Amino acid sequence: MGQNEIEAIRALLGAKPRPIGWSERRQRLDEVGSVSPVAADTSLDSVNCDGVPGEWSLAPGSDSSRVLLYFHGGGYCSGSILSHRRLVTEAGRAARMRTLAIAYRLAPEHPYPAAHEDALTSWHFLRRQGIPADAIVVGGDSAGGNLTITLINRLRAAGEPLPASAWLISPWTDLTMSGITLDTKDAVDPIIHKAYLNELADAYLPNSLDRNGPLISPLFADLRGFPPTLIQVGSAETLLSDATRFAAAAGSADVDVRLEIWPHMIHAWPLWNAKLEDGRRALMTAADFVRAHLPSR
C-alpha cells in the first residue's frame, strides 16, 4: 500500500512539471500542495503578525496555549500558507496544539535577509501574545527548515529564551550544495535537483554573501545549546545529506537530536498526508516528539 501511495504522489508531481516563471512556480506549488482540503472541523483565522501575514489554526481538542510556529518550504522563492495548510493543520491536530503558519516574504522580489526578518518578527509577535518560549515549537520543511534553524540561532546569539524544540522536514541546510546525495539520489528524487537549488540560491542571495555563512548554511553553524530537534527526511531525496550531516553536527554539539530516514519517501512527503499513510505516520511521530519536550502542567 505504501509504495502505491507514494507512486500516486509521484504521478501527481509528474503531471504538473515545474514551469519557468516565479509566479507560475508559486501557483504550481499551491496546486500540488493543496490537492487535499483542510479538515472541516479545523478553524482558520488570518492574523497580522506585526506586519507579517500569518494564519492561526486550531483543531478540536487542541491546547491554544501551546503553539507550533511553522515556516513553509519552497526554496525561499515559492510556497505559501495555502500550499502547506493541510500539513500545518494536521500537524497541529496530531500534536494537540494551536498552529501559526507564516507567509514570509519571497525572493527574488525580497532576497535575504527578508525571510529571516519576518521569521524573527513572527517569533516576537508570538511572545508578545503571552506565549512562553517553552510552549512554542518551531518547525519547517526544506527552506522553512533552514529558516527554523537560523531563527533559533539568532535567538541564541541574542540571549533570548529558546523554543521547546525544533521540527525539521527535509531541511535545506547547505546552500553550498556540497552534499553527496545531490548526485547519488538525483535519479530518484522527483522534485529537488542541484541545478534547481542553485537557481533558487542565486535568486535568494546577493552575490556578495558567502554561502558558507552560518545564517545562510546552518550546517556550518555552532549548534551548542540548540534545543531538542527532530529531523525527518526521505531516503529518496537529494537533500538526504543535508539532513544527515546536520544531525551529525547537532549530535557532536551535544544537542538532543533524533534523525528519522523514511524509506522510499520523497521531499517533504508529509505535505500529502491526506493520501499518504507515511505522511500521517510522520506527523504522529513528530507530535510524540514535540509533546515529549513541552513542559508538563
PDB file of C-alpha atoms in Angstrom:
ATOM      1  CA  MET A   1       0.000   0.000   0.000  1.00  0.00           C
ATOM      2  CA  GLY A   2       2.748   2.467   0.952  1.00  0.00           C
ATOM      3  CA  GLN A   3       4.570   2.053  -2.348  1.00  0.00           C
ATOM      4  CA  ASN A   4       1.339   2.515  -4.317  1.00  0.00           C
ATOM      5  CA  GLU A   5       0.556   5.692  -2.388  1.00  0.00           C
ATOM      6  CA  ILE A   6       3.948   7.306  -2.924  1.00  0.00           C
ATOM      7  CA  GLU A   7       3.830   6.366  -6.607  1.00  0.00           C
ATOM      8  CA  ALA A   8       0.499   8.186  -6.855  1.00  0.00           C
ATOM      9  CA  ILE A   9       2.136  11.304  -5.400  1.00  0.00           C
ATOM     10  CA  ARG A  10       4.983  10.951  -7.878  1.00  0.00           C
ATOM     11  CA  ALA A  11       2.386  10.760 -10.659  1.00  0.00           C
ATOM     12  CA  LEU A  12       0.701  13.919  -9.361  1.00  0.00           C
ATOM     13  CA  LEU A  13       4.008  15.770  -9.430  1.00  0.00           C
ATOM     14  CA  GLY A  14       4.875  14.407 -12.861  1.00  0.00           C
ATOM     15  CA  ALA A  15       1.545  15.591 -14.238  1.00  0.00           C
ATOM     16  CA  LYS A  16       2.382  19.153 -13.170  1.00  0.00           C
ATOM     17  CA  PRO A  17       6.019  19.726 -14.177  1.00  0.00           C
ATOM     18  CA  ARG A  18       7.763  22.788 -12.772  1.00  0.00           C
ATOM     19  CA  PRO A  19       7.254  25.832 -15.054  1.00  0.00           C
ATOM     20  CA  ILE A  20       9.776  28.602 -15.727  1.00  0.00           C
ATOM     21  CA  GLY A  21       8.378  31.823 -14.212  1.00  0.00           C
ATOM     22  CA  TRP A  22       8.267  32.552 -10.485  1.00  0.00           C
ATOM     23  CA  SER A  23       4.532  33.302 -10.405  1.00  0.00           C
ATOM     24  CA  GLU A  24       3.803  30.120 -12.350  1.00  0.00           C
ATOM     25  CA  ARG A  25       6.001  28.094  -9.994  1.00  0.00           C
ATOM     26  CA  ARG A  26       4.208  29.520  -6.983  1.00  0.00           C
ATOM     27  CA  GLN A  27       0.841  28.651  -8.497  1.00  0.00           C
ATOM     28  CA  ARG A  28       2.022  25.112  -9.239  1.00  0.00           C
ATOM     29  CA  LEU A  29       3.199  24.520  -5.640  1.00  0.00           C
ATOM     30  CA  ASP A  30      -0.082  25.898  -4.317  1.00  0.00           C
ATOM     31  CA  GLU A  31      -1.943  23.467  -6.583  1.00  0.00           C
ATOM     32  CA  VAL A  32       0.015  20.311  -5.757  1.00  0.00           C
ATOM     33  CA  GLY A  33       0.286  21.165  -2.071  1.00  0.00           C
ATOM     34  CA  SER A  34      -3.414  21.881  -1.619  1.00  0.00           C
ATOM     35  CA  VAL A  35      -4.752  18.938  -3.621  1.00  0.00           C
ATOM     36  CA  SER A  36      -6.483  17.751  -0.429  1.00  0.00           C
ATOM     37  CA  PRO A  37      -8.635  20.201   1.522  1.00  0.00           C
ATOM     38  CA  VAL A  38      -8.269  21.073   5.175  1.00  0.00           C
ATOM     39  CA  ALA A  39     -10.462  19.045   7.522  1.00  0.00           C
ATOM     40  CA  ALA A  40     -13.844  20.672   8.014  1.00  0.00           C
ATOM     41  CA  ASP A  41     -13.548  20.723  11.796  1.00  0.00           C
ATOM     42  CA  THR A  42     -10.415  22.909  11.787  1.00  0.00           C
ATOM     43  CA  SER A  43     -10.791  26.624  12.475  1.00  0.00           C
ATOM     44  CA  LEU A  44      -8.652  29.028  10.427  1.00  0.00           C
ATOM     45  CA  ASP A  45      -8.067  32.676  11.252  1.00  0.00           C
ATOM     46  CA  SER A  46      -5.887  35.167   9.406  1.00  0.00           C
ATOM     47  CA  VAL A  47      -3.635  37.273  11.604  1.00  0.00           C
ATOM     48  CA  ASN A  48      -1.316  40.238  11.131  1.00  0.00           C
ATOM     49  CA  CYS A  49       1.900  39.343  12.959  1.00  0.00           C
ATOM     50  CA  ASP A  50       3.220  42.889  13.284  1.00  0.00           C
ATOM     51  CA  GLY A  51       3.234  43.314   9.520  1.00  0.00           C
ATOM     52  CA  VAL A  52       3.872  39.689   8.547  1.00  0.00           C
ATOM     53  CA  PRO A  53       0.826  37.734   7.318  1.00  0.00           C
ATOM     54  CA  GLY A  54       0.016  34.604   9.267  1.00  0.00           C
ATOM     55  CA  GLU A  55      -2.739  32.100   9.869  1.00  0.00           C
ATOM     56  CA  TRP A  56      -3.859  30.503  13.102  1.00  0.00           C
ATOM     57  CA  SER A  57      -5.336  27.020  13.026  1.00  0.00           C
ATOM     58  CA  LEU A  58      -6.947  25.036  15.788  1.00  0.00           C
ATOM     59  CA  ALA A  59      -8.340  21.508  15.665  1.00  0.00           C
ATOM     60  CA  PRO A  60     -10.881  20.269  18.222  1.00  0.00           C
ATOM     61  CA  GLY A  61      -9.275  19.191  21.489  1.00  0.00           C
ATOM     62  CA  SER A  62      -6.090  21.196  20.908  1.00  0.00           C
ATOM     63  CA  ASP A  63      -4.451  23.396  23.535  1.00  0.00           C
ATOM     64  CA  SER A  64      -4.468  27.008  22.332  1.00  0.00           C
ATOM     65  CA  SER A  65      -1.807  27.983  24.875  1.00  0.00           C
ATOM     66  CA  ARG A  66       0.807  25.861  23.065  1.00  0.00           C
ATOM     67  CA  VAL A  67       1.819  26.837  19.544  1.00  0.00           C
ATOM     68  CA  LEU A  68       3.578  25.313  16.551  1.00  0.00           C
ATOM     69  CA  LEU A  69       5.190  28.204  14.632  1.00  0.00           C
ATOM     70  CA  TYR A  70       5.636  26.886  11.077  1.00  0.00           C
ATOM     71  CA  PHE A  71       7.665  28.116   8.094  1.00  0.00           C
ATOM     72  CA  HIS A  72       6.764  26.619   4.723  1.00  0.00           C
ATOM     73  CA  GLY A  73       9.248  25.328   2.172  1.00  0.00           C
ATOM     74  CA  GLY A  74       9.696  26.386  -1.441  1.00  0.00           C
ATOM     75  CA  GLY A  75      13.343  27.348  -1.758  1.00  0.00           C
ATOM     76  CA  TYR A  76      12.707  30.849  -0.351  1.00  0.00           C
ATOM     77  CA  CYS A  77      11.085  31.645  -3.710  1.00  0.00           C
ATOM     78  CA  SER A  78       7.704  29.884  -3.571  1.00  0.00           C
ATOM     79  CA  GLY A  79       5.376  28.145  -1.147  1.00  0.00           C
ATOM     80  CA  SER A  80       2.619  29.737   0.901  1.00  0.00           C
ATOM     81  CA  ILE A  81       0.148  29.269   3.697  1.00  0.00           C
ATOM     82  CA  LEU A  82      -2.178  27.681   1.100  1.00  0.00           C
ATOM     83  CA  SER A  83       0.353  25.154  -0.219  1.00  0.00           C
ATOM     84  CA  HIS A  84       1.161  23.944   3.300  1.00  0.00           C
ATOM     85  CA  ARG A  85      -2.207  24.395   5.005  1.00  0.00           C
ATOM     86  CA  ARG A  86      -3.092  20.692   5.093  1.00  0.00           C
ATOM     87  CA  LEU A  87       0.334  19.805   6.515  1.00  0.00           C
ATOM     88  CA  VAL A  88       0.309  22.510   9.178  1.00  0.00           C
ATOM     89  CA  THR A  89      -3.252  21.978  10.349  1.00  0.00           C
ATOM     90  CA  GLU A  90      -2.880  18.202  10.618  1.00  0.00           C
ATOM     91  CA  ALA A  91       0.426  18.629  12.458  1.00  0.00           C
ATOM     92  CA  GLY A  92      -1.431  20.786  14.957  1.00  0.00           C
ATOM     93  CA  ARG A  93      -4.163  18.173  15.305  1.00  0.00           C
ATOM     94  CA  ALA A  94      -1.608  15.402  15.907  1.00  0.00           C
ATOM     95  CA  ALA A  95       0.325  17.455  18.472  1.00  0.00           C
ATOM     96  CA  ARG A  96      -2.891  18.821  20.036  1.00  0.00           C
ATOM     97  CA  MET A  97      -1.675  22.404  19.841  1.00  0.00           C
ATOM     98  CA  ARG A  98      -2.514  25.616  18.002  1.00  0.00           C
ATOM     99  CA  THR A  99      -0.519  26.447  14.884  1.00  0.00           C
ATOM    100  CA  LEU A 100       0.703  29.703  13.386  1.00  0.00           C
ATOM    101  CA  ALA A 101       1.729  29.474   9.724  1.00  0.00           C
ATOM    102  CA  ILE A 102       3.800  32.378   8.403  1.00  0.00           C
ATOM    103  CA  ALA A 103       3.753  33.927   4.913  1.00  0.00           C
ATOM    104  CA  TYR A 104       7.257  35.358   4.924  1.00  0.00           C
ATOM    105  CA  ARG A 105       8.436  37.481   2.001  1.00  0.00           C
ATOM    106  CA  LEU A 106       9.774  35.583  -1.011  1.00  0.00           C
ATOM    107  CA  ALA A 107      12.771  36.040  -3.294  1.00  0.00           C
ATOM    108  CA  PRO A 108      13.728  37.253  -5.832  1.00  0.00           C
ATOM    109  CA  GLU A 109      11.479  40.232  -5.053  1.00  0.00           C
ATOM    110  CA  HIS A 110      12.604  40.097  -1.415  1.00  0.00           C
ATOM    111  CA  PRO A 111      16.046  38.491  -1.139  1.00  0.00           C
ATOM    112  CA  TYR A 112      17.973  37.666   2.021  1.00  0.00           C
ATOM    113  CA  PRO A 113      17.525  38.738   4.803  1.00  0.00           C
ATOM    114  CA  ALA A 114      13.799  39.495   4.284  1.00  0.00           C
ATOM    115  CA  ALA A 115      12.581  35.993   5.234  1.00  0.00           C
ATOM    116  CA  HIS A 116      14.825  35.997   8.316  1.00  0.00           C
ATOM    117  CA  GLU A 117      13.468  39.364   9.417  1.00  0.00           C
ATOM    118  CA  ASP A 118       9.904  38.102   9.014  1.00  0.00           C
ATOM    119  CA  ALA A 119      10.681  34.929  10.976  1.00  0.00           C
ATOM    120  CA  LEU A 120      12.067  36.956  13.875  1.00  0.00           C
ATOM    121  CA  THR A 121       9.113  39.340  13.747  1.00  0.00           C
ATOM    122  CA  SER A 122       6.663  36.431  13.905  1.00  0.00           C
ATOM    123  CA  TRP A 123       8.519  34.956  16.904  1.00  0.00           C
ATOM    124  CA  HIS A 124       8.394  38.240  18.785  1.00  0.00           C
ATOM    125  CA  PHE A 125       4.721  38.622  17.870  1.00  0.00           C
ATOM    126  CA  LEU A 126       4.011  35.254  19.470  1.00  0.00           C
ATOM    127  CA  ARG A 127       5.957  36.141  22.583  1.00  0.00           C
ATOM    128  CA  ARG A 128       4.028  39.413  22.907  1.00  0.00           C
ATOM    129  CA  GLN A 129       0.814  37.385  22.894  1.00  0.00           C
ATOM    130  CA  GLY A 130       1.947  35.989  26.227  1.00  0.00           C
ATOM    131  CA  ILE A 131       3.035  32.593  24.877  1.00  0.00           C
ATOM    132  CA  PRO A 132       6.095  31.389  26.849  1.00  0.00           C
ATOM    133  CA  ALA A 133       9.076  30.358  24.742  1.00  0.00           C
ATOM    134  CA  ASP A 134       8.961  26.845  26.155  1.00  0.00           C
ATOM    135  CA  ALA A 135       5.335  26.496  24.996  1.00  0.00           C
ATOM    136  CA  ILE A 136       6.373  27.117  21.371  1.00  0.00           C
ATOM    137  CA  VAL A 137       7.677  24.570  18.862  1.00  0.00           C
ATOM    138  CA  VAL A 138       9.301  25.942  15.704  1.00  0.00           C
ATOM    139  CA  GLY A 139       9.151  23.852  12.552  1.00  0.00           C
ATOM    140  CA  GLY A 140       9.549  23.969   8.809  1.00  0.00           C
ATOM    141  CA  ASP A 141      10.270  21.957   5.689  1.00  0.00           C
ATOM    142  CA  SER A 142      13.048  22.449   3.131  1.00  0.00           C
ATOM    143  CA  ALA A 143      13.902  26.179   3.112  1.00  0.00           C
ATOM    144  CA  GLY A 144      11.481  26.502   6.022  1.00  0.00           C
ATOM    145  CA  GLY A 145      13.690  24.074   7.907  1.00  0.00           C
ATOM    146  CA  ASN A 146      16.666  26.299   7.156  1.00  0.00           C
ATOM    147  CA  LEU A 147      14.664  29.283   8.408  1.00  0.00           C
ATOM    148  CA  THR A 148      13.735  27.382  11.573  1.00  0.00           C
ATOM    149  CA  ILE A 149      17.376  26.681  12.390  1.00  0.00           C
ATOM    150  CA  THR A 150      18.589  30.189  11.628  1.00  0.00           C
ATOM    151  CA  LEU A 151      15.807  31.793  13.671  1.00  0.00           C
ATOM    152  CA  ILE A 152      16.784  29.705  16.694  1.00  0.00           C
ATOM    153  CA  ASN A 153      20.454  30.530  16.155  1.00  0.00           C
ATOM    154  CA  ARG A 154      19.626  34.241  16.090  1.00  0.00           C
ATOM    155  CA  LEU A 155      17.674  33.875  19.326  1.00  0.00           C
ATOM    156  CA  ARG A 156      20.616  32.046  20.940  1.00  0.00           C
ATOM    157  CA  ALA A 157      23.048  34.718  19.810  1.00  0.00           C
ATOM    158  CA  ALA A 158      20.803  37.410  21.317  1.00  0.00           C
ATOM    159  CA  GLY A 159      20.473  35.542  24.607  1.00  0.00           C
ATOM    160  CA  GLU A 160      16.704  35.185  24.202  1.00  0.00           C
ATOM    161  CA  PRO A 161      14.699  32.232  25.545  1.00  0.00           C
ATOM    162  CA  LEU A 162      14.507  29.361  23.044  1.00  0.00           C
ATOM    163  CA  PRO A 163      11.553  27.284  21.862  1.00  0.00           C
ATOM    164  CA  ALA A 164      10.845  23.922  23.453  1.00  0.00           C
ATOM    165  CA  SER A 165      12.014  22.050  20.350  1.00  0.00           C
ATOM    166  CA  ALA A 166      12.611  22.242  16.609  1.00  0.00           C
ATOM    167  CA  TRP A 167      10.995  20.090  13.926  1.00  0.00           C
ATOM    168  CA  LEU A 168      12.728  19.859  10.544  1.00  0.00           C
ATOM    169  CA  ILE A 169      11.277  18.105   7.481  1.00  0.00           C
ATOM    170  CA  SER A 170      13.691  17.575   4.578  1.00  0.00           C
ATOM    171  CA  PRO A 171      15.745  20.599   5.678  1.00  0.00           C
ATOM    172  CA  TRP A 172      17.936  22.510   3.218  1.00  0.00           C
ATOM    173  CA  THR A 173      20.927  23.185   5.455  1.00  0.00           C
ATOM    174  CA  ASP A 174      23.790  23.633   2.968  1.00  0.00           C
ATOM    175  CA  LEU A 175      23.464  26.267   0.252  1.00  0.00           C
ATOM    176  CA  THR A 176      26.973  25.465  -0.981  1.00  0.00           C
ATOM    177  CA  MET A 177      25.374  22.297  -2.405  1.00  0.00           C
ATOM    178  CA  SER A 178      28.194  20.009  -1.235  1.00  0.00           C
ATOM    179  CA  GLY A 179      26.015  17.077  -0.144  1.00  0.00           C
ATOM    180  CA  ILE A 180      26.847  13.790  -1.861  1.00  0.00           C
ATOM    181  CA  THR A 181      23.211  12.770  -2.256  1.00  0.00           C
ATOM    182  CA  LEU A 182      22.617  15.702  -4.597  1.00  0.00           C
ATOM    183  CA  ASP A 183      24.345  13.377  -7.065  1.00  0.00           C
ATOM    184  CA  THR A 184      23.610   9.884  -5.769  1.00  0.00           C
ATOM    185  CA  LYS A 185      19.848  10.482  -5.347  1.00  0.00           C
ATOM    186  CA  ASP A 186      19.372  12.660  -8.421  1.00  0.00           C
ATOM    187  CA  ALA A 187      17.735   9.896 -10.443  1.00  0.00           C
ATOM    188  CA  VAL A 188      15.136   9.013  -7.793  1.00  0.00           C
ATOM    189  CA  ASP A 189      14.175  12.459  -6.462  1.00  0.00           C
ATOM    190  CA  PRO A 190      11.185  13.807  -8.452  1.00  0.00           C
ATOM    191  CA  ILE A 191      11.392  17.340  -7.060  1.00  0.00           C
ATOM    192  CA  ILE A 192      14.807  18.668  -5.995  1.00  0.00           C
ATOM    193  CA  HIS A 193      17.939  18.747  -8.178  1.00  0.00           C
ATOM    194  CA  LYS A 194      21.235  20.591  -7.889  1.00  0.00           C
ATOM    195  CA  ALA A 195      20.683  22.951 -10.834  1.00  0.00           C
ATOM    196  CA  TYR A 196      17.302  23.962  -9.424  1.00  0.00           C
ATOM    197  CA  LEU A 197      18.770  24.565  -5.964  1.00  0.00           C
ATOM    198  CA  ASN A 198      21.499  26.740  -7.464  1.00  0.00           C
ATOM    199  CA  GLU A 199      18.855  28.755  -9.284  1.00  0.00           C
ATOM    200  CA  LEU A 200      16.961  29.244  -6.021  1.00  0.00           C
ATOM    201  CA  ALA A 201      20.093  30.234  -4.131  1.00  0.00           C
ATOM    202  CA  ASP A 202      21.042  32.731  -6.837  1.00  0.00           C
ATOM    203  CA  ALA A 203      17.594  34.334  -6.567  1.00  0.00           C
ATOM    204  CA  TYR A 204      17.655  34.388  -2.767  1.00  0.00           C
ATOM    205  CA  LEU A 205      21.200  35.555  -2.036  1.00  0.00           C
ATOM    206  CA  PRO A 206      23.021  38.725  -3.081  1.00  0.00           C
ATOM    207  CA  ASN A 207      26.262  37.900  -4.893  1.00  0.00           C
ATOM    208  CA  SER A 208      28.344  39.399  -2.099  1.00  0.00           C
ATOM    209  CA  LEU A 209      27.197  36.872   0.507  1.00  0.00           C
ATOM    210  CA  ASP A 210      29.261  33.825   1.454  1.00  0.00           C
ATOM    211  CA  ARG A 211      27.129  30.701   1.129  1.00  0.00           C
ATOM    212  CA  ASN A 212      29.216  29.100   3.892  1.00  0.00           C
ATOM    213  CA  GLY A 213      27.907  31.638   6.401  1.00  0.00           C
ATOM    214  CA  PRO A 214      26.054  30.076   9.341  1.00  0.00           C
ATOM    215  CA  LEU A 215      22.923  32.157   8.743  1.00  0.00           C
ATOM    216  CA  ILE A 216      22.887  31.012   5.117  1.00  0.00           C
ATOM    217  CA  SER A 217      24.026  27.392   5.521  1.00  0.00           C
ATOM    218  CA  PRO A 218      23.259  26.444   9.137  1.00  0.00           C
ATOM    219  CA  LEU A 219      25.049  23.135   8.638  1.00  0.00           C
ATOM    220  CA  PHE A 220      28.186  25.139   9.397  1.00  0.00           C
ATOM    221  CA  ALA A 221      26.824  26.916  12.486  1.00  0.00           C
ATOM    222  CA  ASP A 222      27.903  26.397  16.084  1.00  0.00           C
ATOM    223  CA  LEU A 223      24.955  24.410  17.428  1.00  0.00           C
ATOM    224  CA  ARG A 224      25.892  24.216  21.095  1.00  0.00           C
ATOM    225  CA  GLY A 225      22.831  24.934  23.227  1.00  0.00           C
ATOM    226  CA  PHE A 226      20.376  24.239  20.409  1.00  0.00           C
ATOM    227  CA  PRO A 227      17.017  22.862  21.664  1.00  0.00           C
ATOM    228  CA  PRO A 228      15.882  19.244  21.144  1.00  0.00           C
ATOM    229  CA  THR A 229      15.455  18.646  17.429  1.00  0.00           C
ATOM    230  CA  LEU A 230      13.607  16.128  15.277  1.00  0.00           C
ATOM    231  CA  ILE A 231      14.783  15.712  11.681  1.00  0.00           C
ATOM    232  CA  GLN A 232      12.618  13.768   9.229  1.00  0.00           C
ATOM    233  CA  VAL A 233      13.897  13.054   5.736  1.00  0.00           C
ATOM    234  CA  GLY A 234      13.078  10.619   2.947  1.00  0.00           C
ATOM    235  CA  SER A 235      15.517   8.071   1.567  1.00  0.00           C
ATOM    236  CA  ALA A 236      14.582   9.101  -1.986  1.00  0.00           C
ATOM    237  CA  GLU A 237      15.595  12.742  -1.843  1.00  0.00           C
ATOM    238  CA  THR A 238      18.669  14.648  -2.877  1.00  0.00           C
ATOM    239  CA  LEU A 239      18.697  16.623   0.379  1.00  0.00           C
ATOM    240  CA  LEU A 240      19.258  13.459   2.411  1.00  0.00           C
ATOM    241  CA  SER A 241      22.868  14.503   3.058  1.00  0.00           C
ATOM    242  CA  ASP A 242      21.747  17.922   4.246  1.00  0.00           C
ATOM    243  CA  ALA A 243      19.675  16.192   6.921  1.00  0.00           C
ATOM    244  CA  THR A 244      22.158  13.515   7.957  1.00  0.00           C
ATOM    245  CA  ARG A 245      25.110  15.907   8.154  1.00  0.00           C
ATOM    246  CA  PHE A 246      23.083  18.406  10.173  1.00  0.00           C
ATOM    247  CA  ALA A 247      22.044  15.637  12.567  1.00  0.00           C
ATOM    248  CA  ALA A 248      25.703  14.657  12.983  1.00  0.00           C
ATOM    249  CA  ALA A 249      26.724  18.277  13.579  1.00  0.00           C
ATOM    250  CA  ALA A 250      23.973  18.710  16.152  1.00  0.00           C
ATOM    251  CA  GLY A 251      24.859  15.465  17.867  1.00  0.00           C
ATOM    252  CA  SER A 252      28.523  16.447  18.006  1.00  0.00           C
ATOM    253  CA  ALA A 253      27.417  19.657  19.749  1.00  0.00           C
ATOM    254  CA  ASP A 254      25.560  17.602  22.404  1.00  0.00           C
ATOM    255  CA  VAL A 255      22.132  18.515  21.052  1.00  0.00           C
ATOM    256  CA  ASP A 256      19.268  16.135  21.829  1.00  0.00           C
ATOM    257  CA  VAL A 257      18.612  15.195  18.208  1.00  0.00           C
ATOM    258  CA  ARG A 258      16.590  12.457  16.552  1.00  0.00           C
ATOM    259  CA  LEU A 259      17.071  11.622  12.876  1.00  0.00           C
ATOM    260  CA  GLU A 260      14.387   9.654  11.021  1.00  0.00           C
ATOM    261  CA  ILE A 261      15.059   8.422   7.486  1.00  0.00           C
ATOM    262  CA  TRP A 262      11.806   7.252   5.917  1.00  0.00           C
ATOM    263  CA  PRO A 263      12.239   4.551   3.225  1.00  0.00           C
ATOM    264  CA  HIS A 264      11.055   5.450  -0.284  1.00  0.00           C
ATOM    265  CA  MET A 265       9.758   8.845   0.821  1.00  0.00           C
ATOM    266  CA  ILE A 266      10.321  11.944  -1.295  1.00  0.00           C
ATOM    267  CA  HIS A 267      10.982  15.573  -0.419  1.00  0.00           C
ATOM    268  CA  ALA A 268       8.534  16.955   2.179  1.00  0.00           C
ATOM    269  CA  TRP A 269       6.221  13.942   1.832  1.00  0.00           C
ATOM    270  CA  PRO A 270       4.014  14.860   4.855  1.00  0.00           C
ATOM    271  CA  LEU A 271       2.523  17.558   2.604  1.00  0.00           C
ATOM    272  CA  TRP A 272       0.364  14.826   1.108  1.00  0.00           C
ATOM    273  CA  ASN A 273      -0.722  13.262   4.405  1.00  0.00           C
ATOM    274  CA  ALA A 274      -4.355  13.027   3.316  1.00  0.00           C
ATOM    275  CA  LYS A 275      -3.471  10.407   0.716  1.00  0.00           C
ATOM    276  CA  LEU A 276      -0.231   9.041   2.152  1.00  0.00           C
ATOM    277  CA  GLU A 277      -0.144   6.833   5.236  1.00  0.00           C
ATOM    278  CA  ASP A 278       3.570   7.503   5.771  1.00  0.00           C
ATOM    279  CA  GLY A 279       2.762  11.210   5.759  1.00  0.00           C
ATOM    280  CA  ARG A 280       0.247  10.731   8.558  1.00  0.00           C
ATOM    281  CA  ARG A 281       2.659   8.484  10.462  1.00  0.00           C
ATOM    282  CA  ALA A 282       5.406  11.091  10.174  1.00  0.00           C
ATOM    283  CA  LEU A 283       3.094  13.701  11.679  1.00  0.00           C
ATOM    284  CA  MET A 284       2.232  11.388  14.560  1.00  0.00           C
ATOM    285  CA  THR A 285       5.867  10.622  15.385  1.00  0.00           C
ATOM    286  CA  ALA A 286       6.643  14.346  15.195  1.00  0.00           C
ATOM    287  CA  ALA A 287       3.728  15.019  17.541  1.00  0.00           C
ATOM    288  CA  ASP A 288       5.072  12.490  20.037  1.00  0.00           C
ATOM    289  CA  PHE A 289       8.492  14.129  19.900  1.00  0.00           C
ATOM    290  CA  VAL A 290       7.365  17.710  20.381  1.00  0.00           C
ATOM    291  CA  ARG A 291       4.896  16.852  23.132  1.00  0.00           C
ATOM    292  CA  ALA A 292       7.601  14.967  24.997  1.00  0.00           C
ATOM    293  CA  HIS A 293       9.660  18.170  25.111  1.00  0.00           C
ATOM    294  CA  LEU A 294       6.904  20.547  26.211  1.00  0.00           C
ATOM    295  CA  PRO A 295       6.818  21.390  29.916  1.00  0.00           C
ATOM    296  CA  SER A 296       4.420  19.317  31.978  1.00  0.00           C
ATOM    297  CA  ARG A 297       1.445  21.015  33.616  1.00  0.00           C
TER     298      ARG A 297
END
